[in-house]
mmCIF file of C-alpha atoms and ligand atoms in Angstrom:
data_model
loop_
_atom_site.group_PDB
_atom_site.id
_atom_site.type_symbol
_atom_site.label_atom_id
_atom_site.label_comp_id
_atom_site.label_asym_id
_atom_site.label_seq_id
_atom_site.Cartn_x
_atom_site.Cartn_y
_atom_site.Cartn_z
ATOM 1 C CA MET A 247 -12.946 7.452 49.970
ATOM 2 C CA SER A 248 -9.346 8.080 49.972
ATOM 3 C CA ASN A 249 -6.826 7.707 47.307
ATOM 4 C CA ALA A 250 -3.961 7.327 49.414
ATOM 5 C CA ASP A 251 -2.493 3.895 50.681
ATOM 6 C CA ILE A 252 -2.884 3.868 54.541
ATOM 7 C CA ILE A 253 0.432 2.743 55.888
ATOM 8 C CA ASP A 254 -0.426 0.387 58.743
ATOM 9 C CA GLY A 255 1.993 0.994 61.502
ATOM 10 C CA LYS A 256 0.264 -1.501 63.886
ATOM 11 C CA ALA A 257 1.053 -4.429 61.271
ATOM 12 C CA PHE A 258 4.712 -3.340 60.953
ATOM 13 C CA ALA A 259 5.132 -2.941 64.489
ATOM 14 C CA GLU A 260 3.715 -6.353 65.122
ATOM 15 C CA GLY A 261 6.368 -7.742 62.409
ATOM 16 C CA LEU A 262 9.124 -5.875 63.933
ATOM 17 C CA ARG A 263 8.159 -7.144 67.560
ATOM 18 C CA GLY A 264 8.343 -10.869 65.965
ATOM 19 C CA ARG A 265 11.869 -10.244 64.586
ATOM 20 C CA VAL A 266 12.929 -8.926 68.051
ATOM 21 C CA ALA A 267 11.247 -12.121 69.799
ATOM 22 C CA GLU A 268 13.498 -14.256 67.369
ATOM 23 C CA LEU A 269 16.633 -12.363 68.081
ATOM 24 C CA ALA A 270 15.890 -12.230 71.866
ATOM 25 C CA ALA A 271 15.457 -16.260 71.683
ATOM 26 C CA SER A 272 18.933 -16.767 70.095
ATOM 27 C CA PHE A 273 20.414 -14.145 72.316
ATOM 28 C CA GLU A 274 19.251 -16.185 75.244
ATOM 29 C CA GLN A 275 20.916 -19.359 74.069
ATOM 30 C CA ALA A 276 24.067 -17.580 73.350
ATOM 31 C CA ALA A 277 24.507 -15.339 76.143
ATOM 32 C CA GLY A 278 22.934 -17.891 78.785
ATOM 33 C CA ARG A 279 20.703 -14.834 79.872
ATOM 34 C CA LYS A 280 17.758 -12.937 78.764
ATOM 35 C CA ALA A 281 18.103 -9.595 77.357
ATOM 36 C CA GLY A 282 17.060 -6.809 79.937
ATOM 37 C CA LEU A 283 15.397 -3.672 79.771
ATOM 38 C CA ALA A 284 15.088 -1.458 83.058
ATOM 39 C CA VAL A 285 12.340 1.043 83.096
ATOM 40 C CA VAL A 286 12.463 3.724 85.862
ATOM 41 C CA LEU A 287 9.260 5.677 86.490
ATOM 42 C CA VAL A 288 9.423 8.675 88.983
ATOM 43 C CA GLY A 289 6.010 9.853 90.176
ATOM 44 C CA GLU A 290 2.324 8.810 89.503
ATOM 45 C CA ASP A 291 1.737 10.751 86.345
ATOM 46 C CA PRO A 292 -1.203 8.382 84.829
ATOM 47 C CA ALA A 293 -0.025 8.507 81.206
ATOM 48 C CA SER A 294 3.479 7.558 81.979
ATOM 49 C CA GLU A 295 1.991 4.768 84.184
ATOM 50 C CA ILE A 296 0.171 3.412 81.094
ATOM 51 C CA TYR A 297 3.437 3.662 78.835
ATOM 52 C CA VAL A 298 5.621 2.006 81.386
ATOM 53 C CA ARG A 299 2.922 -0.819 81.729
ATOM 54 C CA ASN A 300 2.682 -1.187 77.966
ATOM 55 C CA LYS A 301 6.586 -1.222 77.740
ATOM 56 C CA GLY A 302 6.734 -3.944 80.400
ATOM 57 C CA LYS A 303 4.313 -6.258 78.921
ATOM 58 C CA GLN A 304 5.703 -6.057 75.320
ATOM 59 C CA THR A 305 9.365 -6.509 76.774
ATOM 60 C CA ILE A 306 8.094 -9.833 78.474
ATOM 61 C CA ALA A 307 6.079 -10.909 75.428
ATOM 62 C CA CYS A 308 9.178 -10.574 73.292
ATOM 63 C CA GLY A 309 11.093 -13.049 75.674
ATOM 64 C CA MET A 310 13.128 -10.383 77.333
ATOM 65 C CA GLU A 311 13.458 -9.302 81.026
ATOM 66 C CA SER A 312 11.686 -6.125 82.148
ATOM 67 C CA MET A 313 13.186 -4.449 85.144
ATOM 68 C CA GLU A 314 10.756 -1.890 86.675
ATOM 69 C CA HIS A 315 11.965 0.737 89.043
ATOM 70 C CA ARG A 316 9.005 3.020 90.582
ATOM 71 C CA LEU A 317 10.251 5.875 92.802
ATOM 72 C CA PRO A 318 7.938 8.309 94.661
ATOM 73 C CA ALA A 319 7.500 11.777 93.124
ATOM 74 C CA ASP A 320 9.607 13.625 95.895
ATOM 75 C CA THR A 321 12.513 11.331 95.408
ATOM 76 C CA PRO A 322 15.587 13.386 95.608
ATOM 77 C CA GLU A 323 17.534 13.880 92.258
ATOM 78 C CA THR A 324 20.601 12.285 93.895
ATOM 79 C CA ASP A 325 18.579 8.957 94.617
ATOM 80 C CA LEU A 326 17.663 8.845 91.110
ATOM 81 C CA LEU A 327 21.109 9.515 89.796
ATOM 82 C CA ALA A 328 22.295 6.759 91.965
ATOM 83 C CA LEU A 329 19.884 4.166 90.672
ATOM 84 C CA VAL A 330 21.075 5.101 87.041
ATOM 85 C CA GLU A 331 24.515 4.452 88.132
ATOM 86 C CA GLN A 332 23.563 1.023 89.509
ATOM 87 C CA LEU A 333 21.882 0.145 86.418
ATOM 88 C CA ASN A 334 24.817 1.265 84.211
ATOM 89 C CA SER A 335 26.994 -1.359 86.190
ATOM 90 C CA ASP A 336 24.564 -3.988 86.264
ATOM 91 C CA PRO A 337 25.485 -6.639 83.600
ATOM 92 C CA ALA A 338 22.021 -8.224 83.535
ATOM 93 C CA VAL A 339 20.649 -4.532 82.099
ATOM 94 C CA ASP A 340 21.131 -3.998 78.502
ATOM 95 C CA GLY A 341 18.778 -0.838 78.080
ATOM 96 C CA ILE A 342 17.730 1.866 80.507
ATOM 97 C CA LEU A 343 14.971 4.276 79.907
ATOM 98 C CA VAL A 344 14.048 6.968 82.253
ATOM 99 C CA GLN A 345 10.470 7.821 81.682
ATOM 100 C CA LEU A 346 9.882 11.333 80.981
ATOM 101 C CA PRO A 347 8.659 13.922 82.010
ATOM 102 C CA LEU A 348 10.409 13.851 85.442
ATOM 103 C CA PRO A 349 9.145 16.089 88.533
ATOM 104 C CA ASP A 350 10.039 19.405 88.403
ATOM 105 C CA HIS A 351 12.788 19.565 90.922
ATOM 106 C CA MET A 352 14.744 17.078 88.664
ATOM 107 C CA ASP A 353 17.051 18.019 85.903
ATOM 108 C CA GLU A 354 16.105 15.789 82.954
ATOM 109 C CA GLN A 355 19.234 16.469 80.814
ATOM 110 C CA LYS A 356 21.492 15.891 83.910
ATOM 111 C CA VAL A 357 19.480 12.380 84.461
ATOM 112 C CA ILE A 358 19.756 11.472 80.815
ATOM 113 C CA ALA A 359 23.414 12.414 80.639
ATOM 114 C CA THR A 360 24.142 9.973 83.547
ATOM 115 C CA ILE A 361 22.922 6.885 81.434
ATOM 116 C CA ASN A 362 25.625 4.927 79.884
ATOM 117 C CA PRO A 363 25.318 5.835 76.042
ATOM 118 C CA ASP A 364 25.755 2.052 75.363
ATOM 119 C CA LYS A 365 22.542 1.369 77.261
ATOM 120 C CA ASP A 366 20.740 4.577 76.069
ATOM 121 C CA VAL A 367 17.934 2.761 74.073
ATOM 122 C CA ASP A 368 15.697 5.848 73.959
ATOM 123 C CA GLY A 369 18.573 7.563 72.260
ATOM 124 C CA PHE A 370 17.986 10.800 74.021
ATOM 125 C CA HIS A 371 21.650 11.028 75.518
ATOM 126 C CA VAL A 372 23.854 13.715 73.597
ATOM 127 C CA ILE A 373 26.346 11.205 72.944
ATOM 128 C CA SER A 374 23.700 9.320 70.884
ATOM 129 C CA ALA A 375 22.588 12.400 69.100
ATOM 130 C CA GLY A 376 26.215 13.125 68.378
ATOM 131 C CA ARG A 377 26.675 9.583 67.166
ATOM 132 C CA LEU A 378 23.824 9.718 64.829
ATOM 133 C CA ALA A 379 25.121 13.493 63.610
ATOM 134 C CA VAL A 380 28.398 12.193 62.565
ATOM 135 C CA GLY A 381 27.392 8.775 61.490
ATOM 136 C CA GLN A 382 28.848 6.530 64.047
ATOM 137 C CA LYS A 383 27.001 3.597 65.723
ATOM 138 C CA GLY A 384 24.641 4.301 68.132
ATOM 139 C CA PHE A 385 21.072 4.519 69.382
ATOM 140 C CA VAL A 386 18.423 6.548 67.694
ATOM 141 C CA ALA A 387 15.326 7.855 69.240
ATOM 142 C CA CYS A 388 12.633 5.344 68.825
ATOM 143 C CA THR A 389 9.818 7.503 67.054
ATOM 144 C CA PRO A 390 11.819 9.033 64.388
ATOM 145 C CA LEU A 391 13.547 5.737 63.581
ATOM 146 C CA GLY A 392 10.177 4.028 63.650
ATOM 147 C CA CYS A 393 9.000 6.646 60.918
ATOM 148 C CA LEU A 394 12.114 5.882 58.911
ATOM 149 C CA MET A 395 11.382 2.008 59.006
ATOM 150 C CA LEU A 396 7.896 2.745 57.931
ATOM 151 C CA LEU A 397 9.245 5.287 55.076
ATOM 152 C CA LYS A 398 11.721 2.502 53.737
ATOM 153 C CA ASP A 399 9.138 -0.151 53.806
ATOM 154 C CA ARG A 400 7.102 1.882 51.644
ATOM 155 C CA LEU A 401 9.475 3.653 49.187
ATOM 156 C CA GLY A 402 12.699 1.404 49.378
ATOM 157 C CA ASP A 403 15.790 3.645 48.556
ATOM 158 C CA LEU A 404 14.818 7.297 49.666
ATOM 159 C CA SER A 405 18.041 8.594 47.903
ATOM 160 C CA GLY A 406 17.502 12.069 46.091
ATOM 161 C CA LEU A 407 13.945 12.681 47.589
ATOM 162 C CA ASP A 408 12.937 16.055 48.865
ATOM 163 C CA ALA A 409 11.946 15.580 52.539
ATOM 164 C CA VAL A 410 10.221 18.294 54.845
ATOM 165 C CA VAL A 411 10.531 17.589 58.697
ATOM 166 C CA ILE A 412 8.068 19.787 60.527
ATOM 167 C CA GLY A 413 9.376 20.305 63.946
ATOM 168 C CA ARG A 414 12.728 20.593 65.194
ATOM 169 C CA SER A 415 12.432 18.829 68.840
ATOM 170 C CA ASN A 416 15.541 16.997 70.093
ATOM 171 C CA ILE A 417 13.391 13.856 70.283
ATOM 172 C CA VAL A 418 11.483 13.878 67.067
ATOM 173 C CA GLY A 419 12.309 16.464 64.407
ATOM 174 C CA LYS A 420 16.033 16.875 64.825
ATOM 175 C CA PRO A 421 16.902 13.058 64.852
ATOM 176 C CA MET A 422 14.149 12.360 62.073
ATOM 177 C CA ALA A 423 16.167 15.014 59.720
ATOM 178 C CA GLN A 424 19.379 13.297 60.606
ATOM 179 C CA LEU A 425 18.211 9.991 59.628
ATOM 180 C CA LEU A 426 16.617 11.372 56.364
ATOM 181 C CA LEU A 427 19.980 13.078 55.589
ATOM 182 C CA ARG A 428 21.658 9.723 55.884
ATOM 183 C CA GLU A 429 19.296 8.086 53.632
ATOM 184 C CA ASN A 430 20.657 10.781 51.016
ATOM 185 C CA CYS A 431 17.177 12.738 51.067
ATOM 186 C CA THR A 432 17.385 16.375 50.579
ATOM 187 C CA VAL A 433 16.212 17.704 53.735
ATOM 188 C CA THR A 434 14.380 20.811 54.836
ATOM 189 C CA ILE A 435 13.543 21.336 58.573
ATOM 190 C CA ALA A 436 10.454 23.463 59.066
ATOM 191 C CA HIS A 437 9.431 25.137 62.494
ATOM 192 C CA SER A 438 7.229 27.824 63.842
ATOM 193 C CA ARG A 439 9.501 30.762 62.168
ATOM 194 C CA THR A 440 9.238 28.984 58.740
ATOM 195 C CA LYS A 441 7.845 31.438 56.175
ATOM 196 C CA ASP A 442 5.037 30.180 53.993
ATOM 197 C CA LEU A 443 4.974 26.494 55.511
ATOM 198 C CA PRO A 444 2.365 25.378 52.838
ATOM 199 C CA GLU A 445 4.544 26.369 49.969
ATOM 200 C CA VAL A 446 7.608 24.558 51.434
ATOM 201 C CA VAL A 447 5.445 21.316 52.503
ATOM 202 C CA ARG A 448 4.544 21.324 48.778
ATOM 203 C CA ARG A 449 7.947 20.596 47.555
ATOM 204 C CA ALA A 450 8.171 17.343 49.448
ATOM 205 C CA ASP A 451 8.078 14.182 48.263
ATOM 206 C CA ILE A 452 8.243 13.003 51.926
ATOM 207 C CA VAL A 453 6.462 14.756 54.731
ATOM 208 C CA VAL A 454 7.060 14.062 58.559
ATOM 209 C CA ALA A 455 4.760 16.068 60.812
ATOM 210 C CA ALA A 456 6.017 16.408 64.379
ATOM 211 C CA VAL A 457 4.533 19.612 65.658
ATOM 212 C CA GLY A 458 1.489 19.135 68.199
ATOM 213 C CA ARG A 459 -1.135 20.936 66.469
ATOM 214 C CA ALA A 460 -4.251 18.986 65.512
ATOM 215 C CA GLU A 461 -4.769 18.662 61.686
ATOM 216 C CA MET A 462 -2.484 21.394 60.960
ATOM 217 C CA VAL A 463 -1.456 19.985 57.534
ATOM 218 C CA LYS A 464 -3.955 20.424 54.959
ATOM 219 C CA GLY A 465 -4.733 18.524 51.676
ATOM 220 C CA ASP A 466 -3.515 21.474 49.527
ATOM 221 C CA TRP A 467 -0.027 21.766 51.229
ATOM 222 C CA VAL A 468 0.713 18.248 49.753
ATOM 223 C CA LYS A 469 2.217 17.239 46.526
ATOM 224 C CA PRO A 470 0.142 14.598 44.928
ATOM 225 C CA GLY A 471 1.528 11.327 45.420
ATOM 226 C CA ALA A 472 3.699 12.532 48.484
ATOM 227 C CA THR A 473 4.375 10.001 51.373
ATOM 228 C CA VAL A 474 2.977 11.666 54.583
ATOM 229 C CA ILE A 475 4.120 10.302 58.058
ATOM 230 C CA ASP A 476 2.255 11.901 60.862
ATOM 231 C CA VAL A 477 3.865 11.732 64.157
ATOM 232 C CA GLY A 478 1.165 14.032 65.907
ATOM 233 C CA MET A 479 -0.916 12.955 68.858
ATOM 234 C CA ASN A 480 -3.668 15.477 69.639
ATOM 235 C CA ARG A 481 -6.957 15.405 71.509
ATOM 236 C CA LEU A 482 -9.908 17.316 70.111
ATOM 237 C CA PRO A 483 -12.385 18.744 72.680
ATOM 238 C CA PRO A 484 -14.808 16.254 74.167
ATOM 239 C CA THR A 485 -17.970 15.371 72.510
ATOM 240 C CA GLU A 486 -20.830 13.391 73.327
ATOM 241 C CA ASP A 487 -19.466 10.238 71.469
ATOM 242 C CA LYS A 488 -16.039 10.912 72.374
ATOM 243 C CA PRO A 489 -16.040 12.233 75.919
ATOM 244 C CA LYS A 490 -12.067 11.910 76.048
ATOM 245 C CA GLY A 491 -11.963 13.902 72.858
ATOM 246 C CA LYS A 492 -11.048 12.242 69.250
ATOM 247 C CA LEU A 493 -7.431 11.440 68.859
ATOM 248 C CA VAL A 494 -5.965 13.269 65.871
ATOM 249 C CA GLY A 495 -2.794 13.775 64.204
ATOM 250 C CA ASP A 496 -0.818 16.939 63.026
ATOM 251 C CA VAL A 497 -2.145 16.084 59.538
ATOM 252 C CA ASP A 498 -5.761 16.568 58.459
ATOM 253 C CA PHE A 499 -6.296 13.133 57.569
ATOM 254 C CA ALA A 500 -9.547 13.386 55.411
ATOM 255 C CA GLU A 501 -8.193 16.037 53.384
ATOM 256 C CA VAL A 502 -4.410 14.824 52.870
ATOM 257 C CA SER A 503 -5.685 11.089 52.093
ATOM 258 C CA GLN A 504 -7.230 12.431 48.850
ATOM 259 C CA VAL A 505 -3.858 13.879 47.643
ATOM 260 C CA ALA A 506 -0.851 11.901 49.100
ATOM 261 C CA GLY A 507 0.326 8.501 47.568
ATOM 262 C CA ALA A 508 0.507 7.168 51.283
ATOM 263 C CA VAL A 509 -0.158 8.317 54.596
ATOM 264 C CA THR A 510 -0.157 7.277 58.256
ATOM 265 C CA PRO A 511 -3.339 6.955 60.260
ATOM 266 C CA VAL A 512 -3.563 8.501 63.742
ATOM 267 C CA PRO A 513 -4.166 5.972 65.810
ATOM 268 C CA GLY A 514 -2.369 2.966 64.033
ATOM 269 C CA GLY A 515 0.257 4.748 62.235
ATOM 270 C CA VAL A 516 3.518 5.927 64.246
ATOM 271 C CA GLY A 517 2.177 5.561 67.607
ATOM 272 C CA PRO A 518 2.726 1.513 67.646
ATOM 273 C CA MET A 519 6.091 1.836 66.292
ATOM 274 C CA THR A 520 7.605 3.660 69.327
ATOM 275 C CA ILE A 521 7.653 0.827 71.843
ATOM 276 C CA ALA A 522 8.620 -1.819 69.184
ATOM 277 C CA VAL A 523 11.773 0.323 68.116
ATOM 278 C CA LEU A 524 12.510 0.665 71.926
ATOM 279 C CA LEU A 525 12.554 -3.295 72.090
ATOM 280 C CA ARG A 526 14.451 -3.339 68.681
ATOM 281 C CA ASN A 527 16.900 -1.185 70.463
ATOM 282 C CA THR A 528 17.126 -3.001 73.669
ATOM 283 C CA ILE A 529 17.895 -6.537 71.711
ATOM 284 C CA VAL A 530 20.778 -4.597 69.573
ATOM 285 C CA ALA A 531 22.119 -3.106 72.850
ATOM 286 C CA ALA A 532 22.284 -6.647 74.285
ATOM 287 C CA HIS A 533 24.160 -8.055 71.489
ATOM 288 C CA ARG A 534 26.671 -5.288 71.388
ATOM 289 C CA ASN A 535 27.009 -5.380 75.281
ATOM 290 C CA ALA A 536 27.675 -8.930 75.193
ATOM 291 C CA GLY A 537 30.144 -8.743 72.458
ATOM 292 C CA LEU A 538 27.726 -10.816 70.006
ATOM 293 C CA GLU A 539 27.634 -10.522 66.439
ATOM 294 C CA LEU A 540 24.575 -8.927 64.822
ATOM 295 C CA ALA A 541 24.456 -8.208 61.184
ATOM 296 C CA GLU A 542 23.848 -4.662 60.235
ATOM 297 C CA ASP A 543 20.672 -5.541 58.533
ATOM 298 C CA ALA A 544 19.444 -8.246 61.012
ATOM 299 C CA ILE A 545 16.731 -5.938 62.193
HETATM 300 P P1 LIG B 783 7.596 19.696 70.630
HETATM 301 O O1 LIG B 783 9.102 19.244 71.435
HETATM 302 O O2 LIG B 783 6.434 20.686 71.159
HETATM 303 O O3 LIG B 783 8.145 20.519 69.247
HETATM 304 C C1 LIG B 783 7.166 20.865 68.065
HETATM 305 C C2 LIG B 783 8.071 21.550 67.115
HETATM 306 O O4 LIG B 783 6.781 22.127 66.197
HETATM 307 C C3 LIG B 783 8.909 22.523 67.442
HETATM 308 O O5 LIG B 783 9.964 22.354 66.767
HETATM 309 C C4 LIG B 783 7.929 23.886 67.105
HETATM 310 O O6 LIG B 783 8.485 24.891 66.336
HETATM 311 C C5 LIG B 783 7.108 23.165 65.800
HETATM 312 N N1 LIG B 783 5.904 24.300 65.673
HETATM 313 C C6 LIG B 783 5.059 24.415 66.500
HETATM 314 N N2 LIG B 783 4.088 25.305 66.023
HETATM 315 C C7 LIG B 783 4.385 25.214 64.585
HETATM 316 C C8 LIG B 783 3.855 26.103 63.472
HETATM 317 N N3 LIG B 783 2.718 26.368 63.640
HETATM 318 N N4 LIG B 783 4.341 25.691 62.242
HETATM 319 C C9 LIG B 783 5.487 24.975 61.984
HETATM 320 N N5 LIG B 783 6.224 24.514 63.163
HETATM 321 C C10 LIG B 783 5.518 24.446 64.436
HETATM 322 O O7 LIG B 783 7.105 18.407 70.291
HETATM 323 P P2 LIG B 783 7.626 16.701 69.892
HETATM 324 O O8 LIG B 783 7.611 16.369 71.195
HETATM 325 O O9 LIG B 783 8.362 17.000 68.749
HETATM 326 O O10 LIG B 783 6.163 15.889 69.556
HETATM 327 C C11 LIG B 783 5.494 16.674 68.249
HETATM 328 C C12 LIG B 783 4.092 15.924 68.151
HETATM 329 O O11 LIG B 783 4.397 14.471 68.037
HETATM 330 C C13 LIG B 783 3.148 15.946 69.241
HETATM 331 O O12 LIG B 783 2.193 15.888 68.890
HETATM 332 C C14 LIG B 783 3.601 14.751 70.283
HETATM 333 O O13 LIG B 783 2.457 14.322 70.965
HETATM 334 C C15 LIG B 783 3.715 13.416 69.230
HETATM 335 N N6 LIG B 783 4.450 12.658 69.492
HETATM 336 C C16 LIG B 783 4.159 11.347 69.051
HETATM 337 C C17 LIG B 783 5.071 10.275 69.532
HETATM 338 C C18 LIG B 783 4.776 8.910 68.921
HETATM 339 O O14 LIG B 783 4.886 7.843 69.636
HETATM 340 N N7 LIG B 783 3.859 8.823 67.995
HETATM 341 C C19 LIG B 783 6.161 10.403 70.033
HETATM 342 C C20 LIG B 783 6.744 11.713 70.203
HETATM 343 C C21 LIG B 783 6.070 12.716 70.157
HETATM 344 P P3 LIG B 783 9.940 25.822 67.397
HETATM 345 O O15 LIG B 783 11.109 24.910 67.604
HETATM 346 O O16 LIG B 783 10.199 27.104 66.459
HETATM 347 O O17 LIG B 783 9.076 26.188 68.512
#
């Protein structure tokens, strides 16, 4: 039996997709075209294939256009850059996503830097990161923005709360910390060199774990009543009943759910939010690119 409330990311993501679909319908009426998301996949990485397929399906289900571009793994980098430039200047394309990782002969930073920041719905461009840091309008990476949505839905105003983000990657930890700072939290960023991590985590009203280490955050690390967001997606070694290995987060769910006030499960917590936020960013991009008003709190 767990004491904590289980935060249902799947249900929240479904609601978010519903709001995106409404906005996509009104956008189509106003703009005379569907909002469009272009996804570029280079090579045949099976996990990336699944992500791209899911993104395409959900884009269409929300009433937007999905443009998929598949390139062979040995595509020269210049060809990929030329495709991105072409998508930048295509008025039917509101958002551009280049699925990572790219093959080794390509420079991911260079490719991302070629995307027009106004179409950077993944929020990975340095201009997007800079806009977030200085408080300008821009696109925020989907996973951390999804975490923030779950936190605000649960806690309302986050002002003055102590937040600890474990992990400082450019795609999760750093933007997560910036978002929490924007919400007036007192933010600590922990990482592999942090001293006495359990003690640091115990101070927090909000814990976001984005590490990539199975079940690292233990029950006695968590302040009673804290809200814990588990970004991690790790596979345990295969067993007879789980031949692919059980999917677990960075949080020891069995222990933490005895102590926390609320916790996201894995799967079914943060995971479903990522694509839903991508669609949210795309419909926001479509409105901005078409010069159509979209209220700050519309979505
Ligand atoms: P990453 O780039 O590998 O970054 C991991 C971070 O964790 C680094 O900052 C690292 O510190 C820190 N770290 C590693 N070991 C640590 C330790 N023992 N104690 C404290 N900090 C430690 O990973 P990421 O891309 O941010 O992803 C993190 C996790 O989230 C992964 O499990 C990934 O699969 C998952 N993820 C899920 C989604 C989703 O949609 N749900 C999306 C993205 C990522 P240093 O900087 O000091 O090395």
